[in-house]
Coordinates of C-alpha atoms and ligand atoms in Angstrom, one line a residue:
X1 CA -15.5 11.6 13.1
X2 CA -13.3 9.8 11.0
X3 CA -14.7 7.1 8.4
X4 CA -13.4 3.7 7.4
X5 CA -14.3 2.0 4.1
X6 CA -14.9 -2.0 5.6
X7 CA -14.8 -4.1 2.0
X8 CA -16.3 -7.3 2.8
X9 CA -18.2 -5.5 5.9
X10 CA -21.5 -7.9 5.4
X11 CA -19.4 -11.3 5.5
X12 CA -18.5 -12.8 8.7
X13 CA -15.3 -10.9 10.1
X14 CA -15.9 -8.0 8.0
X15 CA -19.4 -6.9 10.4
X16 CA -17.9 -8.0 13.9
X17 CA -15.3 -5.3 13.0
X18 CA -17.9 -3.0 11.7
X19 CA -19.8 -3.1 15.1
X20 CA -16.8 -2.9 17.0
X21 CA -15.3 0.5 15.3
X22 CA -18.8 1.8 15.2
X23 CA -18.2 1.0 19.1
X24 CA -15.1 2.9 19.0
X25 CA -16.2 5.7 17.6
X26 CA -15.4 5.4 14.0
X27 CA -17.7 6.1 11.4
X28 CA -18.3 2.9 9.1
X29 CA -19.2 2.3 5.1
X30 CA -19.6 -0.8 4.1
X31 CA -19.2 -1.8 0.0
X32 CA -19.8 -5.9 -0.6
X33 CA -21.2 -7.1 -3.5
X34 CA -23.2 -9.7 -1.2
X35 CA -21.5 -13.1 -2.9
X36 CA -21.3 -14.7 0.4
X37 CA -23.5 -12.6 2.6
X38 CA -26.5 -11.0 3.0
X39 CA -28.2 -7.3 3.3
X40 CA -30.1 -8.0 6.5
X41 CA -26.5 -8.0 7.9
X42 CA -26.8 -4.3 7.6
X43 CA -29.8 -4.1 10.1
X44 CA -27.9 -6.6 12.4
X45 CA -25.6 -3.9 13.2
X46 CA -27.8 -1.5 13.5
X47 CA -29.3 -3.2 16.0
X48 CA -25.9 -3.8 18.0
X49 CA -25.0 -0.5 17.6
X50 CA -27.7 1.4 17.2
X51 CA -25.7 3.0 14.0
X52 CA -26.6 2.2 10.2
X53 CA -23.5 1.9 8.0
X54 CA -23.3 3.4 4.9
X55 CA -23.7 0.5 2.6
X56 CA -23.4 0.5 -1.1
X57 CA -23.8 -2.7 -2.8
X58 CA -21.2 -3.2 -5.0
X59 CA -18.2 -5.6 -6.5
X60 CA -15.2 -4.3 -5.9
X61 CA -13.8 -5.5 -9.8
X62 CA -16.1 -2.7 -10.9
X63 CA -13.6 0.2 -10.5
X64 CA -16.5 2.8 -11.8
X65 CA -18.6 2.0 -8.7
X66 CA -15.4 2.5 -5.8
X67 CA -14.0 5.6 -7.4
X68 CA -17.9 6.7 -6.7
X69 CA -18.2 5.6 -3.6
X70 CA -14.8 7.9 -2.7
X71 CA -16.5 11.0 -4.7
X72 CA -19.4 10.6 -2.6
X73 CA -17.6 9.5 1.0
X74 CA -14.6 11.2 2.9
X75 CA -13.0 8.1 4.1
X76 CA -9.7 8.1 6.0
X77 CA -9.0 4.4 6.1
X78 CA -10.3 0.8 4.6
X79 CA -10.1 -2.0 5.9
X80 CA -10.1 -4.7 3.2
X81 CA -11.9 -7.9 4.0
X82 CA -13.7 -8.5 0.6
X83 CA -12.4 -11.8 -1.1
X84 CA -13.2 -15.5 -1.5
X85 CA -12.2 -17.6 1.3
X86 CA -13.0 -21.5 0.4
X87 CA -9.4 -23.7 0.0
X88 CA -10.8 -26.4 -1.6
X89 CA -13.0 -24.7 -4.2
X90 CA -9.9 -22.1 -4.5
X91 CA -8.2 -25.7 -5.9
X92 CA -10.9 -26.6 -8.3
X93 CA -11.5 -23.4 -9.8
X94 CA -7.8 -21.5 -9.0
X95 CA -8.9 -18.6 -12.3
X96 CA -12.2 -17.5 -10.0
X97 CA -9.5 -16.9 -7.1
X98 CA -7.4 -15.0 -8.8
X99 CA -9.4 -13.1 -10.9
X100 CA -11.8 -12.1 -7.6
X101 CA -9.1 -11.3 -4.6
X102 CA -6.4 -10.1 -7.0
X103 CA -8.0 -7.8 -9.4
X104 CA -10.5 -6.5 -6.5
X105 CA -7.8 -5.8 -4.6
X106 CA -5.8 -3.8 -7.2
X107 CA -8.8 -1.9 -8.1
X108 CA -9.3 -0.5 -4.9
X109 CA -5.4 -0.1 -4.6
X110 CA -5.9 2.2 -7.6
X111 CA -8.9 4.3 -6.7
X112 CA -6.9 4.5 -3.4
X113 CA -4.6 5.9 -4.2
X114 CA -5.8 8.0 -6.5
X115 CA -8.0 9.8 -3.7
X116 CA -5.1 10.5 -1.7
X117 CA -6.2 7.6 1.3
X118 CA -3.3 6.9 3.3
X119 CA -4.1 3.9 5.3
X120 CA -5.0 0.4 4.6
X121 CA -5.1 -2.9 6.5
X122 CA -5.6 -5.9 5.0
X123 CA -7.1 -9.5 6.1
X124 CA -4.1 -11.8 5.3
X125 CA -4.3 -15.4 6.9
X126 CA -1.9 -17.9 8.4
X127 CA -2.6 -19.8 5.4
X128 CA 0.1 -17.8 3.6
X129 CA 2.7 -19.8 5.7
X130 CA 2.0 -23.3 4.7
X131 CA 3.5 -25.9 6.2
X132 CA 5.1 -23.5 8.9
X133 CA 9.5 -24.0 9.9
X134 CA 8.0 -23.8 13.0
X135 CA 6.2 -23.7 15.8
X136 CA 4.8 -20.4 17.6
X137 CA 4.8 -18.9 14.3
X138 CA 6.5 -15.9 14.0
X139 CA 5.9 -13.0 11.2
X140 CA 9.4 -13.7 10.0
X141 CA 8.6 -17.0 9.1
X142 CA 8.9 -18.3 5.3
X143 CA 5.7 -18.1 3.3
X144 CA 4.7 -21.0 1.4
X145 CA 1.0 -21.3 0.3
X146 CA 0.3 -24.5 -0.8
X147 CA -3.0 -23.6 -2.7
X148 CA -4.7 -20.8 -5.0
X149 CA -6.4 -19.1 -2.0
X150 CA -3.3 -19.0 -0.2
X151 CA -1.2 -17.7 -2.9
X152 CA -4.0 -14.7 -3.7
X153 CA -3.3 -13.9 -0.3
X154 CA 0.5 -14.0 -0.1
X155 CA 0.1 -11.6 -3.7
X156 CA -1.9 -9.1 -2.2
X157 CA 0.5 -8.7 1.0
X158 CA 3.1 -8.5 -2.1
X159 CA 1.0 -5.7 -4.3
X160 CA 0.2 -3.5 -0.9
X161 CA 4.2 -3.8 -0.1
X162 CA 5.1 -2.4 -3.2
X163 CA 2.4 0.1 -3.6
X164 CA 3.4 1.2 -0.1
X165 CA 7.1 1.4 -1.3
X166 CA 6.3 3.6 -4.0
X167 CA 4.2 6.1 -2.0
X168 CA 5.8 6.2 1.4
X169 CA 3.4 8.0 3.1
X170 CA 1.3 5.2 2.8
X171 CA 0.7 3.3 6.2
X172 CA 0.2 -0.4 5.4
X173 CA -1.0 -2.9 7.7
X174 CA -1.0 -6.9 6.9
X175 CA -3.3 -8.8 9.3
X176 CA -2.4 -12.8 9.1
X177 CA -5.5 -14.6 11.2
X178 CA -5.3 -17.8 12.3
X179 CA -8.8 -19.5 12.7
X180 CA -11.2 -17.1 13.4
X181 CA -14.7 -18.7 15.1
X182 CA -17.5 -17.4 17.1
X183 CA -19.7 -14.9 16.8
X184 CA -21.1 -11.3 18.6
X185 CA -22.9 -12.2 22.2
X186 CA -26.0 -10.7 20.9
X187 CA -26.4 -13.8 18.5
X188 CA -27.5 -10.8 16.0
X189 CA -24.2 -11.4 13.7
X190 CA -21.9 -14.7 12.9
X191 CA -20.8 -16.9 10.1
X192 CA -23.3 -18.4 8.5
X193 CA -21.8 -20.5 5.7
X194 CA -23.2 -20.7 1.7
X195 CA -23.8 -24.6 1.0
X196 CA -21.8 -27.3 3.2
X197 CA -18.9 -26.1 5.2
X198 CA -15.3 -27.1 5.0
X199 CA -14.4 -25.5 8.5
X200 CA -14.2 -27.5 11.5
X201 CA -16.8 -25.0 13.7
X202 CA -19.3 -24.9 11.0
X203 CA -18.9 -28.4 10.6
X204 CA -19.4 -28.9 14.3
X205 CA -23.0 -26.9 13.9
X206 CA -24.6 -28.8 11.1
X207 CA -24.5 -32.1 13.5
X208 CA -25.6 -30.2 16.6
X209 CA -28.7 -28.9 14.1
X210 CA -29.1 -32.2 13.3
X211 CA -28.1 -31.1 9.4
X212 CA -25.4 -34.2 9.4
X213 CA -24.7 -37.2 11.5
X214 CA -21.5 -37.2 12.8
X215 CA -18.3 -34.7 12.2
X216 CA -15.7 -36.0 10.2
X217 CA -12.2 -36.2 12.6
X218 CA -9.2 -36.1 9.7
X219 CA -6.6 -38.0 11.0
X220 CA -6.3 -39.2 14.3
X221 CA -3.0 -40.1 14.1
X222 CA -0.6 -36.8 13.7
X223 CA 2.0 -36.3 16.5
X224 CA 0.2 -34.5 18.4
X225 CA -1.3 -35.1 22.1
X226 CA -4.2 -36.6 21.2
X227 CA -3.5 -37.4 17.5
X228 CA -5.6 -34.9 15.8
X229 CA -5.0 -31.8 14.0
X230 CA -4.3 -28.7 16.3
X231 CA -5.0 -24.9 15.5
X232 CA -5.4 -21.6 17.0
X233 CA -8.7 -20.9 17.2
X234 CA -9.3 -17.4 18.1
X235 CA -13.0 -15.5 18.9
X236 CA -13.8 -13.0 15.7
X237 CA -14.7 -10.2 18.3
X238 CA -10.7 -10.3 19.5
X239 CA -9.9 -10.4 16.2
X240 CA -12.3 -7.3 15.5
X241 CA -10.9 -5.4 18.6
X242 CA -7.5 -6.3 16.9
X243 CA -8.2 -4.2 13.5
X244 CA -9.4 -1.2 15.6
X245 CA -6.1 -1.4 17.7
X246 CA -4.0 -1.9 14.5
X247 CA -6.0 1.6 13.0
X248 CA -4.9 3.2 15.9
X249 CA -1.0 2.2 15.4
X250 CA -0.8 3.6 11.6
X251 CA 0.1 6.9 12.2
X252 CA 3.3 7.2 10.4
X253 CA 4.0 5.4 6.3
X254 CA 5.1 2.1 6.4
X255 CA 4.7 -1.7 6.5
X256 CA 3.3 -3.4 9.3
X257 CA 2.5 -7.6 9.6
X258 CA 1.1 -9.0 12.5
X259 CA 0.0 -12.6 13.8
X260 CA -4.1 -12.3 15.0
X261 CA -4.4 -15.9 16.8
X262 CA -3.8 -16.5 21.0
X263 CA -0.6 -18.2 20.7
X264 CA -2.2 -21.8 22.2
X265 CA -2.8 -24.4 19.8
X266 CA -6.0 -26.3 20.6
X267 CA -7.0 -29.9 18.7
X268 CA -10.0 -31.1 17.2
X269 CA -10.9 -33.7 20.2
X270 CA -10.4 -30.9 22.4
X271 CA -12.8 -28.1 20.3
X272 CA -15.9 -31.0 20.1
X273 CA -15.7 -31.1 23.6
X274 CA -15.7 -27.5 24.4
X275 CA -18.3 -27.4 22.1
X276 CA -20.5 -30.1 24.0
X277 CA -19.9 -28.4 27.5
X278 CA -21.4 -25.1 25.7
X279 CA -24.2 -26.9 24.0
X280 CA -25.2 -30.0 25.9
X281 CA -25.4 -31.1 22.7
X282 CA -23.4 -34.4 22.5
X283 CA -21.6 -34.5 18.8
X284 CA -21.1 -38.1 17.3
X285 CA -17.4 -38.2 15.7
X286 CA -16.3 -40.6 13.0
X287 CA -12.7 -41.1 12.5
X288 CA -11.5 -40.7 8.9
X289 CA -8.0 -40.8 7.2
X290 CA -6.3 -37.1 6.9
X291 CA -7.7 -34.7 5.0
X292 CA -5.5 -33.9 1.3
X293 CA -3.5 -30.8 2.4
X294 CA -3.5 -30.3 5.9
X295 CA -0.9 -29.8 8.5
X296 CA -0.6 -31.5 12.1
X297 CA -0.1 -28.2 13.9
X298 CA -0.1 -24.6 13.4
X299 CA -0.3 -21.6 16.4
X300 CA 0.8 -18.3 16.5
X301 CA 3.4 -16.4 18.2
X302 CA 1.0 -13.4 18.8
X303 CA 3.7 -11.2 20.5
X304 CA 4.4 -8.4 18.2
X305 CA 0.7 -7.6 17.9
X306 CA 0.5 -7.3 21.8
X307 CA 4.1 -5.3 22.0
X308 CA 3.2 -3.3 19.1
X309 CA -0.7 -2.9 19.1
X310 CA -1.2 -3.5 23.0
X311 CA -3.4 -6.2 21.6
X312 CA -4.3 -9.3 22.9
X313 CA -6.9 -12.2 22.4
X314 CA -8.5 -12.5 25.8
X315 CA -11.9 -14.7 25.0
X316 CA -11.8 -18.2 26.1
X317 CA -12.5 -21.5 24.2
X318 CA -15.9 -21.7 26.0
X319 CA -16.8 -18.5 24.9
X320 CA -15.9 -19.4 21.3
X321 CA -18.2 -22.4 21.5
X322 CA -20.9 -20.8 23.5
X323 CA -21.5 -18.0 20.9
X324 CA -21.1 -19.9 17.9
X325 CA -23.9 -22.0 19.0
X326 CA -25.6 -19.0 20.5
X327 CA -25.5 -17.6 16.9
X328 CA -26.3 -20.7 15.0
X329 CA -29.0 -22.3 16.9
X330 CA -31.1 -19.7 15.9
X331 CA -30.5 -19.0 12.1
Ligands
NAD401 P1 -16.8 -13.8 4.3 O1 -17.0 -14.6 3.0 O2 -17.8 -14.0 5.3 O3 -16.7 -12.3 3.9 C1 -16.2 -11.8 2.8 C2 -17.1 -10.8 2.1 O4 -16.5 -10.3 0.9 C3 -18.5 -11.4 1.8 O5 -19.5 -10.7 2.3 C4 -18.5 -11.3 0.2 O6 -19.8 -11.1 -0.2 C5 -17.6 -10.2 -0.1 N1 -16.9 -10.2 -1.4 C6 -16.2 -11.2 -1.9 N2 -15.7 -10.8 -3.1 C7 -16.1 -9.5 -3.3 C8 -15.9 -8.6 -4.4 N3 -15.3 -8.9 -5.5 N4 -16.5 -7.4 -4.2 C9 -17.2 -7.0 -3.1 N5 -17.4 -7.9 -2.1 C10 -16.9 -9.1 -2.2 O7 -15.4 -14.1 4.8 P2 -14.7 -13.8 6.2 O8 -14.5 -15.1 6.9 O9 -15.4 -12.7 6.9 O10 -13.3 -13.4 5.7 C11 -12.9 -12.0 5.5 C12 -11.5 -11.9 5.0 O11 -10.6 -12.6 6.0 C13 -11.3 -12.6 3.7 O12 -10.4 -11.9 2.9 C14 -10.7 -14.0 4.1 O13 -9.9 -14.5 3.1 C15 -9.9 -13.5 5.3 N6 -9.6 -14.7 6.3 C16 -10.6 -15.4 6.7 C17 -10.4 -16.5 7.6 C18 -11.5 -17.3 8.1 O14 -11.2 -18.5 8.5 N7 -12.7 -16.9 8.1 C19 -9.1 -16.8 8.0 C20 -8.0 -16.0 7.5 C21 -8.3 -14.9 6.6
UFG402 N1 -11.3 -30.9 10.7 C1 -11.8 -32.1 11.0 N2 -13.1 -32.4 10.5 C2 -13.8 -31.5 9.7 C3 -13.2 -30.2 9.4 C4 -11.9 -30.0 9.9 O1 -11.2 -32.9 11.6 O2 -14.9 -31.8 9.3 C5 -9.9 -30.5 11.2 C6 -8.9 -30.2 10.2 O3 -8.3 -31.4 9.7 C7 -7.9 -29.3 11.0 C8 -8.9 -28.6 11.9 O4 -10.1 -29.3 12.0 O5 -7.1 -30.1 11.8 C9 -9.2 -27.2 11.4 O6 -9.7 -27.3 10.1 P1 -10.4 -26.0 9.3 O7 -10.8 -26.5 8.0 O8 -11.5 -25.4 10.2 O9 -9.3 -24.9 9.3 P2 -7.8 -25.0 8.6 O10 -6.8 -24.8 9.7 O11 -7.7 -26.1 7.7 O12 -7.8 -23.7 7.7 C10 -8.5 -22.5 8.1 C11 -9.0 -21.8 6.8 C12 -7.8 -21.3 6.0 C13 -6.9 -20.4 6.9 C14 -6.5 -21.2 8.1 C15 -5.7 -20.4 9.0 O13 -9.8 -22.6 6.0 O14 -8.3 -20.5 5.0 O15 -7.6 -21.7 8.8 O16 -6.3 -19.1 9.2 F1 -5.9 -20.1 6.2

């Protein structure tokens, strides 16, 4: 059996994928130091699966504790999802960002490669494109981050390039997601969110708990069809079945980037409303001015991944809803 290291594996896209290669066949450790999840996440997927991961609780910027975790593990891939994720705190306190996601990530570069593992994909995000030139976003398109989280991200892709570059044989494999939401249909696994949310979905949840009154709408007057903000919201178990397909496709050294979204651009009127079919939970709006930051429209061309990969996102937006509120309603 072969064995993949999942970094991150407790947090929100890190266990969908664990469940999903445990699916596949793959054996799964798990190292997270728990900053934005929990241990109980561990049983969640044993549950699902009816497989424990390995898990060993630890921080990746403690190189002691991976270079003993290799010594003790014969892993043949990682999958690196551990790093901080929140844009606006990534603004406020830029040094945490960088100091987390950039020296974990070289850490684990270096015990990598010192133990000889050849493969390693990585959780990038659209974010690294900015304001995009255009739209379906293509891999080749410029990348311009226009906050600390963002440029961590755009780094790391930088770092793995040239540490693939100086050992060929490395196969390299850059995932950029576009907005992952949703959660596993047994309701056992999803995201639940540390303090109050920034994301649209999580956002939409605290009102349908009754946690908040209405949800915010930023901006209801971008040039788009309705005048909100459109994204590409994609289900987190597509995006799971897309790191097992991208395992599958690193066969030979090199450097691979593919788009993770469904190529159709969805806005903000149109996700509350999905989101009340699923529920039957109506969701009060209140309009408010843009939010600092943000971009009127941003989707994926998601092409390569399905030549390339033979990938595609197949859930539906009613599905997204359904199980986010199938997973939240209960936590
Ligand atoms: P998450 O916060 O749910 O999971 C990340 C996990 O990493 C958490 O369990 C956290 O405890 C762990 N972690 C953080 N720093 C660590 C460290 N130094 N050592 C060990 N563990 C550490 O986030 P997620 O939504 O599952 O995102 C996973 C990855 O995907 C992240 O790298 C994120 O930047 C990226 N991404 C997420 C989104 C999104 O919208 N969720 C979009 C694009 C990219
Ligand atoms: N929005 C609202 N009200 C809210 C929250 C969000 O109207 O209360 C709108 C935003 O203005 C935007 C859309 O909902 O138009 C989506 O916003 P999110 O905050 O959910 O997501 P973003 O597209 O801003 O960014 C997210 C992650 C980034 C990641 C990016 C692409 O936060 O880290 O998706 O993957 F890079």
């Amino acid at each position: 059996m072969k064995n993949v290291l999942v970094t991150g594996g407790t947090g929100y896209i890190g266990s969908h994928t664990a469940v999903e290669l445990i699916k596949s066949g793959y054996g799964v450790v798990i190292i997270d130091n728990l900053c934005n999840s929990d241990p109980s996440v561990i049983d969640s997927i044993e549950k699902i699966t009816g497989v424990r991961p390995v898990f060993y609780e630890a921080d990746l910027r403690n190189r002691a504790a991976i270079d003993n975790l290799f010594r003790h593990e014969k892993i043949d891939s990682v999958l690196h999802f551990a790093g901080l994720k929140a844009v606006g705190e990534s603004v406020e306190l830029p040094l945490k960002y960088y100091e987390n996601n950039i020296s974990g990530t070289i850490n684990l570069l270096e015990s990598v490669a010192e133990h000889g593992i050849k493969k390693i994909v990585f959780s990038s995000s659209a974010t690294v494109y900015g304001d995009p030139d255009r739209v379906p976003i293509t891999e080749d398109c410029s990348l311009h981050p226009t906050n600390p989280y963002g440029m961590t991200k755009m780094m790391c892709e930088q770092i793995m390039t040239d540490m693939q570059h100086a050992i060929p044989d490395t196969a390299v494999t850059l995932l950029r997601y576009f907005n992952p939401i949703g959660a596993h249909e047994s309701g056992l696994i999803g995201e639940k969110p540390n303090g109050i949310p920034n994301n649209l979905m999580p956002r939409i949840i605290r009102v349908a708990r009754g946690e908040a009154e209405a949800i915010t709408v930023f901006g209801r007057d971008y040039p788009t069809p309705d005048g909100t903000g459109v994204r590409d919201y994609i289900h987190v178990c597509d995006l799971a079945e897309g790191h097992v397909k991208a395992l599958e496709n690193m066969e030979t050294g090199g450097v691979r980037i593919y788009n993770l979204g469904t190529g159709k651009g969805c806005s903000v009127l149109e996700i509350i409303t999905e989101f009340e079919n699923a529920s039957g939970i109506k969701i009060k709006t209140l309009d408010c001015p843009r939010r600092s930051g943000d971009i009127a429209v941003c989707y994926a061309d998601p092409s390569k991944a399905c030549r390339e990969l033979g990938w595609k996102a197949n859930r539906t937006l009613a599905d997204m809803c359904a199980s986010s509120w199938n997973y939240a309603k209960n936590y």
